[in-house]
């Protein structure tokens, strides 16, 4: 029976697509009015195959429909009674290579229309922290904090994508869902928060760890769960692996973001972020279980950061920077929620501390800020081959409002290298494959204004000497934007023209010799001297920078048009 026969008072909304046998549809719908019912009618070649329905109004309900036969699929619904958020289709046996196929998304839910952009964005909805970043079954997997129904923070899910080269991504089906009682309400009470992933027992298996957050739950708002995916696509039911915080440490309720990695002693280790009355702390656990499935025991506080007062350590991450033996130096990375640098006004900074780690004790040798732009939060890395690679959320909680849409992206993936007492974070080599066309290699260096085409560009500067002063300004319709080196150091010049004094995004004392500057819709990233100084800044909106002008002598300058 068709929707036209069921509803004579309104014309149906219809979605049509040619889909093969075995296709799975994922969709979310809810009733528009209390007491009403939402219905979606699914047919293939005119034959009805299902009628997902719900009376839920507070939050969308999820449904999965499998097509037993292929053909012309038609999805129909009455928009006066039914709100349809997202519909995508995929073939389970091919989705790792093909990705999902978007069939529908609500106007506000849909991804921004930025065809020239080369940064990772979700196909719909909200995104924040990267999770479970790693290589499994030959693919690089990126999970991420996700809310599918609008570009605002709310009840947390895990989105999922895969890549071969860290740059070109295929979107996969939603991976983790919030508990059922949280999914019924649109109030941001909690969900599947940040975590990590390790290999499972078989080549295609992935085991993920994450924090389940439920506001006002007793005795713990935040507990740690684990789930296994047998195929790298669908997660089995989750199990609690850590129900309680450590006792007698006077910790706040912050207890989250499990990062699991193999220690130098061959055992699985888990880091968790927390805070006490002095500041942020990173907790260390371990297990002798070869699969990391259970048996986790608390070893102690591995690191403390109290330079900014009572700030929480979030999204801890730890990777070896060279070799794989007991003498290896390890990088411990974490974000400091609510931190503020009094010298620059920047908030929510990310720190990397380097030192020795024997599997139970971390001995700090030096620390540095990971990103002077401060819009590279929740950085997560893994060892790919023999070198760590990391990625971060290209945003900062200071700019975030639950009352406004806040579409964001991930940073360019970055290598992690150790050079003396400095951690370098240059972009991965595959970024060079984005160079589509050389726009200029003489005019910018000569002081002329250079058009930037689509606005998706890489600018390469070689200075006449380390720390040589220059001022690169961009003509941008929405913000004042530039990059400069002067007596203070290397800075991203940014002013959103709100009338408020912006923070200063500066690497104090930096004297670079060369720079790579990446402009994209909604962001700028600066890598100086192979990532010795790295700065990232989110730009509100998606307008493109129109041109660039350089003052100050440089040894050379080139502008590349970038394209996926």
PDB file of C-alpha atoms in Angstrom, residues 140-359:
ATOM      1  CA  UNK A 140      43.403   3.755   8.912  1.00  0.00           C
ATOM      2  CA  UNK A 141      40.279   4.041  11.071  1.00  0.00           C
ATOM      3  CA  UNK A 142      39.055   7.302  12.527  1.00  0.00           C
ATOM      4  CA  UNK A 143      36.217   7.225  15.023  1.00  0.00           C
ATOM      5  CA  UNK A 144      34.953  10.504  16.434  1.00  0.00           C
ATOM      6  CA  UNK A 145      32.525  12.090  18.861  1.00  0.00           C
ATOM      7  CA  UNK A 146      29.330  12.607  16.941  1.00  0.00           C
ATOM      8  CA  UNK A 147      25.756  13.823  17.251  1.00  0.00           C
ATOM      9  CA  UNK A 148      23.877  13.038  14.024  1.00  0.00           C
ATOM     10  CA  UNK A 149      20.821  15.278  14.171  1.00  0.00           C
ATOM     11  CA  UNK A 150      22.180  18.827  14.189  1.00  0.00           C
ATOM     12  CA  UNK A 151      25.588  20.556  14.186  1.00  0.00           C
ATOM     13  CA  UNK A 152      25.467  21.116  17.968  1.00  0.00           C
ATOM     14  CA  UNK A 153      26.841  19.127  20.886  1.00  0.00           C
ATOM     15  CA  UNK A 154      24.283  16.717  22.329  1.00  0.00           C
ATOM     16  CA  UNK A 155      23.969  13.040  23.302  1.00  0.00           C
ATOM     17  CA  UNK A 156      27.202  11.441  22.112  1.00  0.00           C
ATOM     18  CA  UNK A 157      27.578   8.725  19.475  1.00  0.00           C
ATOM     19  CA  UNK A 158      30.699   7.521  17.641  1.00  0.00           C
ATOM     20  CA  UNK A 159      31.014   8.284  13.922  1.00  0.00           C
ATOM     21  CA  UNK A 160      33.431   6.289  11.777  1.00  0.00           C
ATOM     22  CA  UNK A 161      35.556   6.655   8.632  1.00  0.00           C
ATOM     23  CA  UNK A 162      38.488   4.861   6.976  1.00  0.00           C
ATOM     24  CA  UNK A 163      41.393   5.919   4.779  1.00  0.00           C
ATOM     25  CA  UNK A 164      44.447   4.476   3.087  1.00  0.00           C
ATOM     26  CA  UNK A 165      46.538   7.647   3.169  1.00  0.00           C
ATOM     27  CA  UNK A 166      45.208   9.787   6.098  1.00  0.00           C
ATOM     28  CA  UNK A 167      43.867  12.357   3.616  1.00  0.00           C
ATOM     29  CA  UNK A 168      41.077  10.767   1.535  1.00  0.00           C
ATOM     30  CA  UNK A 169      38.339   9.316   3.724  1.00  0.00           C
ATOM     31  CA  UNK A 170      35.333   7.021   3.233  1.00  0.00           C
ATOM     32  CA  UNK A 171      32.460   7.437   5.668  1.00  0.00           C
ATOM     33  CA  UNK A 172      31.231   4.243   7.353  1.00  0.00           C
ATOM     34  CA  UNK A 173      28.019   3.488   9.284  1.00  0.00           C
ATOM     35  CA  UNK A 174      27.562   4.882  12.782  1.00  0.00           C
ATOM     36  CA  UNK A 175      29.645   2.775  15.159  1.00  0.00           C
ATOM     37  CA  UNK A 176      28.567   3.413  18.772  1.00  0.00           C
ATOM     38  CA  UNK A 177      25.194   4.543  20.034  1.00  0.00           C
ATOM     39  CA  UNK A 178      24.254   5.983  23.436  1.00  0.00           C
ATOM     40  CA  UNK A 179      22.388   3.791  25.908  1.00  0.00           C
ATOM     41  CA  UNK A 180      18.680   3.432  25.091  1.00  0.00           C
ATOM     42  CA  UNK A 181      17.470   5.556  28.002  1.00  0.00           C
ATOM     43  CA  UNK A 182      19.739   8.408  26.855  1.00  0.00           C
ATOM     44  CA  UNK A 183      18.670   8.128  23.218  1.00  0.00           C
ATOM     45  CA  UNK A 184      15.060   8.868  24.113  1.00  0.00           C
ATOM     46  CA  UNK A 185      15.769  12.436  25.229  1.00  0.00           C
ATOM     47  CA  UNK A 186      17.165  15.459  23.436  1.00  0.00           C
ATOM     48  CA  UNK A 187      18.926  16.969  26.446  1.00  0.00           C
ATOM     49  CA  UNK A 188      22.606  16.069  26.183  1.00  0.00           C
ATOM     50  CA  UNK A 189      22.555  13.961  29.331  1.00  0.00           C
ATOM     51  CA  UNK A 190      25.515  11.856  28.246  1.00  0.00           C
ATOM     52  CA  UNK A 191      26.323   9.046  25.850  1.00  0.00           C
ATOM     53  CA  UNK A 192      29.346   7.284  24.372  1.00  0.00           C
ATOM     54  CA  UNK A 193      32.199   9.681  25.135  1.00  0.00           C
ATOM     55  CA  UNK A 194      35.827   9.652  23.978  1.00  0.00           C
ATOM     56  CA  UNK A 195      38.147   6.647  23.905  1.00  0.00           C
ATOM     57  CA  UNK A 196      40.553   4.574  21.845  1.00  0.00           C
ATOM     58  CA  UNK A 197      40.940   1.299  19.939  1.00  0.00           C
ATOM     59  CA  UNK A 198      43.324  -1.652  19.757  1.00  0.00           C
ATOM     60  CA  UNK A 199      43.504  -4.738  17.502  1.00  0.00           C
ATOM     61  CA  UNK A 200      41.209  -7.649  18.352  1.00  0.00           C
ATOM     62  CA  UNK A 201      41.882 -11.378  18.313  1.00  0.00           C
ATOM     63  CA  UNK A 202      41.453 -11.656  14.514  1.00  0.00           C
ATOM     64  CA  UNK A 203      42.823  -9.380  11.764  1.00  0.00           C
ATOM     65  CA  UNK A 204      39.471  -7.693  11.121  1.00  0.00           C
ATOM     66  CA  UNK A 205      38.546  -7.285  14.794  1.00  0.00           C
ATOM     67  CA  UNK A 206      38.778  -3.991  16.637  1.00  0.00           C
ATOM     68  CA  UNK A 207      38.314  -3.550  20.384  1.00  0.00           C
ATOM     69  CA  UNK A 208      37.274  -0.069  21.450  1.00  0.00           C
ATOM     70  CA  UNK A 209      37.294   1.530  24.888  1.00  0.00           C
ATOM     71  CA  UNK A 210      35.203   4.553  25.781  1.00  0.00           C
ATOM     72  CA  UNK A 211      33.654   6.517  28.602  1.00  0.00           C
ATOM     73  CA  UNK A 212      29.931   6.250  29.159  1.00  0.00           C
ATOM     74  CA  UNK A 213      28.733   9.487  30.715  1.00  0.00           C
ATOM     75  CA  UNK A 214      25.346   9.828  32.385  1.00  0.00           C
ATOM     76  CA  UNK A 215      24.732  13.115  34.148  1.00  0.00           C
ATOM     77  CA  UNK A 216      23.837  12.768  37.872  1.00  0.00           C
ATOM     78  CA  UNK A 217      24.279   8.973  37.852  1.00  0.00           C
ATOM     79  CA  UNK A 218      25.377   7.529  41.212  1.00  0.00           C
ATOM     80  CA  UNK A 219      27.919   6.566  42.305  1.00  0.00           C
ATOM     81  CA  UNK A 220      29.747   7.431  39.065  1.00  0.00           C
ATOM     82  CA  UNK A 221      28.727   9.742  36.242  1.00  0.00           C
ATOM     83  CA  UNK A 222      31.609   8.441  34.138  1.00  0.00           C
ATOM     84  CA  UNK A 223      32.570   4.773  33.760  1.00  0.00           C
ATOM     85  CA  UNK A 224      34.683   2.889  31.216  1.00  0.00           C
ATOM     86  CA  UNK A 225      33.221   0.417  28.725  1.00  0.00           C
ATOM     87  CA  UNK A 226      34.642  -1.804  26.003  1.00  0.00           C
ATOM     88  CA  UNK A 227      33.132  -3.290  22.848  1.00  0.00           C
ATOM     89  CA  UNK A 228      34.425  -5.552  20.081  1.00  0.00           C
ATOM     90  CA  UNK A 229      33.713  -5.240  16.379  1.00  0.00           C
ATOM     91  CA  UNK A 230      34.181  -8.523  14.523  1.00  0.00           C
ATOM     92  CA  UNK A 231      34.237  -6.887  11.097  1.00  0.00           C
ATOM     93  CA  UNK A 232      35.466  -3.354  11.832  1.00  0.00           C
ATOM     94  CA  UNK A 233      32.012  -2.001  10.951  1.00  0.00           C
ATOM     95  CA  UNK A 234      29.478  -3.064  13.597  1.00  0.00           C
ATOM     96  CA  UNK A 235      30.134  -3.127  17.355  1.00  0.00           C
ATOM     97  CA  UNK A 236      28.934  -5.935  19.623  1.00  0.00           C
ATOM     98  CA  UNK A 237      27.220  -4.999  22.908  1.00  0.00           C
ATOM     99  CA  UNK A 238      29.479  -3.128  25.317  1.00  0.00           C
ATOM    100  CA  UNK A 239      30.712  -4.377  28.676  1.00  0.00           C
ATOM    101  CA  UNK A 240      31.806  -2.369  31.708  1.00  0.00           C
ATOM    102  CA  UNK A 241      35.541  -2.714  32.355  1.00  0.00           C
ATOM    103  CA  UNK A 242      35.968   0.014  34.979  1.00  0.00           C
ATOM    104  CA  UNK A 243      32.949   0.925  37.129  1.00  0.00           C
ATOM    105  CA  UNK A 244      34.626   3.088  39.790  1.00  0.00           C
ATOM    106  CA  UNK A 245      37.263   5.775  40.210  1.00  0.00           C
ATOM    107  CA  UNK A 246      40.330   5.008  42.337  1.00  0.00           C
ATOM    108  CA  UNK A 247      39.668   5.510  46.035  1.00  0.00           C
ATOM    109  CA  UNK A 248      41.396   7.912  48.449  1.00  0.00           C
ATOM    110  CA  UNK A 249      42.716  10.305  45.775  1.00  0.00           C
ATOM    111  CA  UNK A 250      40.081  13.035  46.262  1.00  0.00           C
ATOM    112  CA  UNK A 251      39.312  13.020  42.563  1.00  0.00           C
ATOM    113  CA  UNK A 252      36.424  14.982  41.132  1.00  0.00           C
ATOM    114  CA  UNK A 253      33.813  13.129  39.078  1.00  0.00           C
ATOM    115  CA  UNK A 254      36.056  13.624  36.011  1.00  0.00           C
ATOM    116  CA  UNK A 255      37.139  10.100  35.027  1.00  0.00           C
ATOM    117  CA  UNK A 256      37.246   9.673  31.286  1.00  0.00           C
ATOM    118  CA  UNK A 257      38.782   9.178  27.838  1.00  0.00           C
ATOM    119  CA  UNK A 258      40.519   5.772  28.109  1.00  0.00           C
ATOM    120  CA  UNK A 259      43.569   5.553  25.877  1.00  0.00           C
ATOM    121  CA  UNK A 260      44.885   1.976  25.590  1.00  0.00           C
ATOM    122  CA  UNK A 261      48.361   1.178  24.251  1.00  0.00           C
ATOM    123  CA  UNK A 262      51.063  -1.474  24.487  1.00  0.00           C
ATOM    124  CA  UNK A 263      53.697  -0.603  27.097  1.00  0.00           C
ATOM    125  CA  UNK A 264      57.435  -1.351  26.873  1.00  0.00           C
ATOM    126  CA  UNK A 265      56.884  -4.437  29.060  1.00  0.00           C
ATOM    127  CA  UNK A 266      54.438  -5.901  26.516  1.00  0.00           C
ATOM    128  CA  UNK A 267      51.337  -5.326  28.656  1.00  0.00           C
ATOM    129  CA  UNK A 268      48.323  -3.266  27.711  1.00  0.00           C
ATOM    130  CA  UNK A 269      48.213   0.072  29.527  1.00  0.00           C
ATOM    131  CA  UNK A 270      45.299   2.448  29.914  1.00  0.00           C
ATOM    132  CA  UNK A 271      45.475   6.181  30.573  1.00  0.00           C
ATOM    133  CA  UNK A 272      42.498   8.087  31.976  1.00  0.00           C
ATOM    134  CA  UNK A 273      42.080  11.815  32.492  1.00  0.00           C
ATOM    135  CA  UNK A 274      40.881  13.296  35.779  1.00  0.00           C
ATOM    136  CA  UNK A 275      41.475  16.114  38.249  1.00  0.00           C
ATOM    137  CA  UNK A 276      41.813  16.708  41.951  1.00  0.00           C
ATOM    138  CA  UNK A 277      41.791  19.883  44.032  1.00  0.00           C
ATOM    139  CA  UNK A 278      45.198  20.967  42.722  1.00  0.00           C
ATOM    140  CA  UNK A 279      44.861  20.360  38.989  1.00  0.00           C
ATOM    141  CA  UNK A 280      44.767  17.810  36.191  1.00  0.00           C
ATOM    142  CA  UNK A 281      46.013  14.266  36.686  1.00  0.00           C
ATOM    143  CA  UNK A 282      46.596  11.340  34.334  1.00  0.00           C
ATOM    144  CA  UNK A 283      45.823   7.907  35.781  1.00  0.00           C
ATOM    145  CA  UNK A 284      47.601   4.695  34.728  1.00  0.00           C
ATOM    146  CA  UNK A 285      46.093   1.187  34.619  1.00  0.00           C
ATOM    147  CA  UNK A 286      47.347  -2.099  33.204  1.00  0.00           C
ATOM    148  CA  UNK A 287      46.192  -5.636  32.475  1.00  0.00           C
ATOM    149  CA  UNK A 288      47.949  -8.947  31.865  1.00  0.00           C
ATOM    150  CA  UNK A 289      45.101 -10.013  29.574  1.00  0.00           C
ATOM    151  CA  UNK A 290      46.511 -10.368  26.053  1.00  0.00           C
ATOM    152  CA  UNK A 291      43.280  -8.995  24.527  1.00  0.00           C
ATOM    153  CA  UNK A 292      42.854  -6.148  27.014  1.00  0.00           C
ATOM    154  CA  UNK A 293      39.322  -7.353  27.673  1.00  0.00           C
ATOM    155  CA  UNK A 294      39.404  -7.347  31.491  1.00  0.00           C
ATOM    156  CA  UNK A 295      41.634  -7.549  34.556  1.00  0.00           C
ATOM    157  CA  UNK A 296      42.462  -3.849  34.650  1.00  0.00           C
ATOM    158  CA  UNK A 297      44.266  -2.717  37.814  1.00  0.00           C
ATOM    159  CA  UNK A 298      45.141   0.799  38.935  1.00  0.00           C
ATOM    160  CA  UNK A 299      48.879   1.583  39.149  1.00  0.00           C
ATOM    161  CA  UNK A 300      48.804   5.238  40.166  1.00  0.00           C
ATOM    162  CA  UNK A 301      48.914   8.832  39.005  1.00  0.00           C
ATOM    163  CA  UNK A 302      51.420   8.904  36.164  1.00  0.00           C
ATOM    164  CA  UNK A 303      51.519  12.682  35.706  1.00  0.00           C
ATOM    165  CA  UNK A 304      50.180  15.899  37.202  1.00  0.00           C
ATOM    166  CA  UNK A 305      49.688  19.343  35.634  1.00  0.00           C
ATOM    167  CA  UNK A 306      48.780  22.077  38.127  1.00  0.00           C
ATOM    168  CA  UNK A 307      50.207  25.126  36.368  1.00  0.00           C
ATOM    169  CA  UNK A 308      46.740  26.393  35.463  1.00  0.00           C
ATOM    170  CA  UNK A 309      44.879  25.642  38.679  1.00  0.00           C
ATOM    171  CA  UNK A 310      42.093  23.104  38.940  1.00  0.00           C
ATOM    172  CA  UNK A 311      41.923  22.106  35.285  1.00  0.00           C
ATOM    173  CA  UNK A 312      40.988  18.612  34.118  1.00  0.00           C
ATOM    174  CA  UNK A 313      43.399  16.528  32.072  1.00  0.00           C
ATOM    175  CA  UNK A 314      41.411  15.247  29.083  1.00  0.00           C
ATOM    176  CA  UNK A 315      42.048  12.845  26.222  1.00  0.00           C
ATOM    177  CA  UNK A 316      45.447  11.580  27.401  1.00  0.00           C
ATOM    178  CA  UNK A 317      47.603   9.829  24.811  1.00  0.00           C
ATOM    179  CA  UNK A 318      51.050   8.241  24.998  1.00  0.00           C
ATOM    180  CA  UNK A 319      53.343   7.118  22.174  1.00  0.00           C
ATOM    181  CA  UNK A 320      57.017   6.159  21.841  1.00  0.00           C
ATOM    182  CA  UNK A 321      58.994   8.644  19.786  1.00  0.00           C
ATOM    183  CA  UNK A 322      61.894   6.388  18.816  1.00  0.00           C
ATOM    184  CA  UNK A 323      62.590   2.673  18.996  1.00  0.00           C
ATOM    185  CA  UNK A 324      60.641   0.142  21.006  1.00  0.00           C
ATOM    186  CA  UNK A 325      62.851  -0.657  23.977  1.00  0.00           C
ATOM    187  CA  UNK A 326      63.095   0.494  27.587  1.00  0.00           C
ATOM    188  CA  UNK A 327      65.337   3.448  26.606  1.00  0.00           C
ATOM    189  CA  UNK A 328      62.769   4.910  24.263  1.00  0.00           C
ATOM    190  CA  UNK A 329      61.520   8.385  25.071  1.00  0.00           C
ATOM    191  CA  UNK A 330      57.756   8.606  25.286  1.00  0.00           C
ATOM    192  CA  UNK A 331      55.442  11.525  24.577  1.00  0.00           C
ATOM    193  CA  UNK A 332      52.512  12.028  26.958  1.00  0.00           C
ATOM    194  CA  UNK A 333      49.892  14.329  25.442  1.00  0.00           C
ATOM    195  CA  UNK A 334      46.712  15.683  27.039  1.00  0.00           C
ATOM    196  CA  UNK A 335      44.337  18.612  26.822  1.00  0.00           C
ATOM    197  CA  UNK A 336      43.799  20.944  29.771  1.00  0.00           C
ATOM    198  CA  UNK A 337      40.107  21.799  29.974  1.00  0.00           C
ATOM    199  CA  UNK A 338      39.417  25.370  31.234  1.00  0.00           C
ATOM    200  CA  UNK A 339      43.132  26.279  31.213  1.00  0.00           C
ATOM    201  CA  UNK A 340      44.038  29.866  30.324  1.00  0.00           C
ATOM    202  CA  UNK A 341      47.409  31.259  29.340  1.00  0.00           C
ATOM    203  CA  UNK A 342      47.590  34.676  31.059  1.00  0.00           C
ATOM    204  CA  UNK A 343      50.211  35.980  28.609  1.00  0.00           C
ATOM    205  CA  UNK A 344      48.107  35.432  25.475  1.00  0.00           C
ATOM    206  CA  UNK A 345      44.532  34.795  26.621  1.00  0.00           C
ATOM    207  CA  UNK A 346      44.375  31.433  24.851  1.00  0.00           C
ATOM    208  CA  UNK A 347      42.217  28.749  26.482  1.00  0.00           C
ATOM    209  CA  UNK A 348      42.086  24.942  26.681  1.00  0.00           C
ATOM    210  CA  UNK A 349      45.733  24.352  25.855  1.00  0.00           C
ATOM    211  CA  UNK A 350      47.285  21.017  24.867  1.00  0.00           C
ATOM    212  CA  UNK A 351      50.545  19.890  26.418  1.00  0.00           C
ATOM    213  CA  UNK A 352      53.104  17.266  25.394  1.00  0.00           C
ATOM    214  CA  UNK A 353      55.596  16.016  27.993  1.00  0.00           C
ATOM    215  CA  UNK A 354      58.533  13.828  26.961  1.00  0.00           C
ATOM    216  CA  UNK A 355      60.353  11.433  29.235  1.00  0.00           C
ATOM    217  CA  UNK A 356      61.159   7.852  30.141  1.00  0.00           C
ATOM    218  CA  UNK A 357      58.493   5.214  30.706  1.00  0.00           C
ATOM    219  CA  UNK A 358      59.148   1.715  32.062  1.00  0.00           C
ATOM    220  CA  UNK A 359      55.544   0.553  31.983  1.00  0.00           C
TER     221      UNK A 359
END
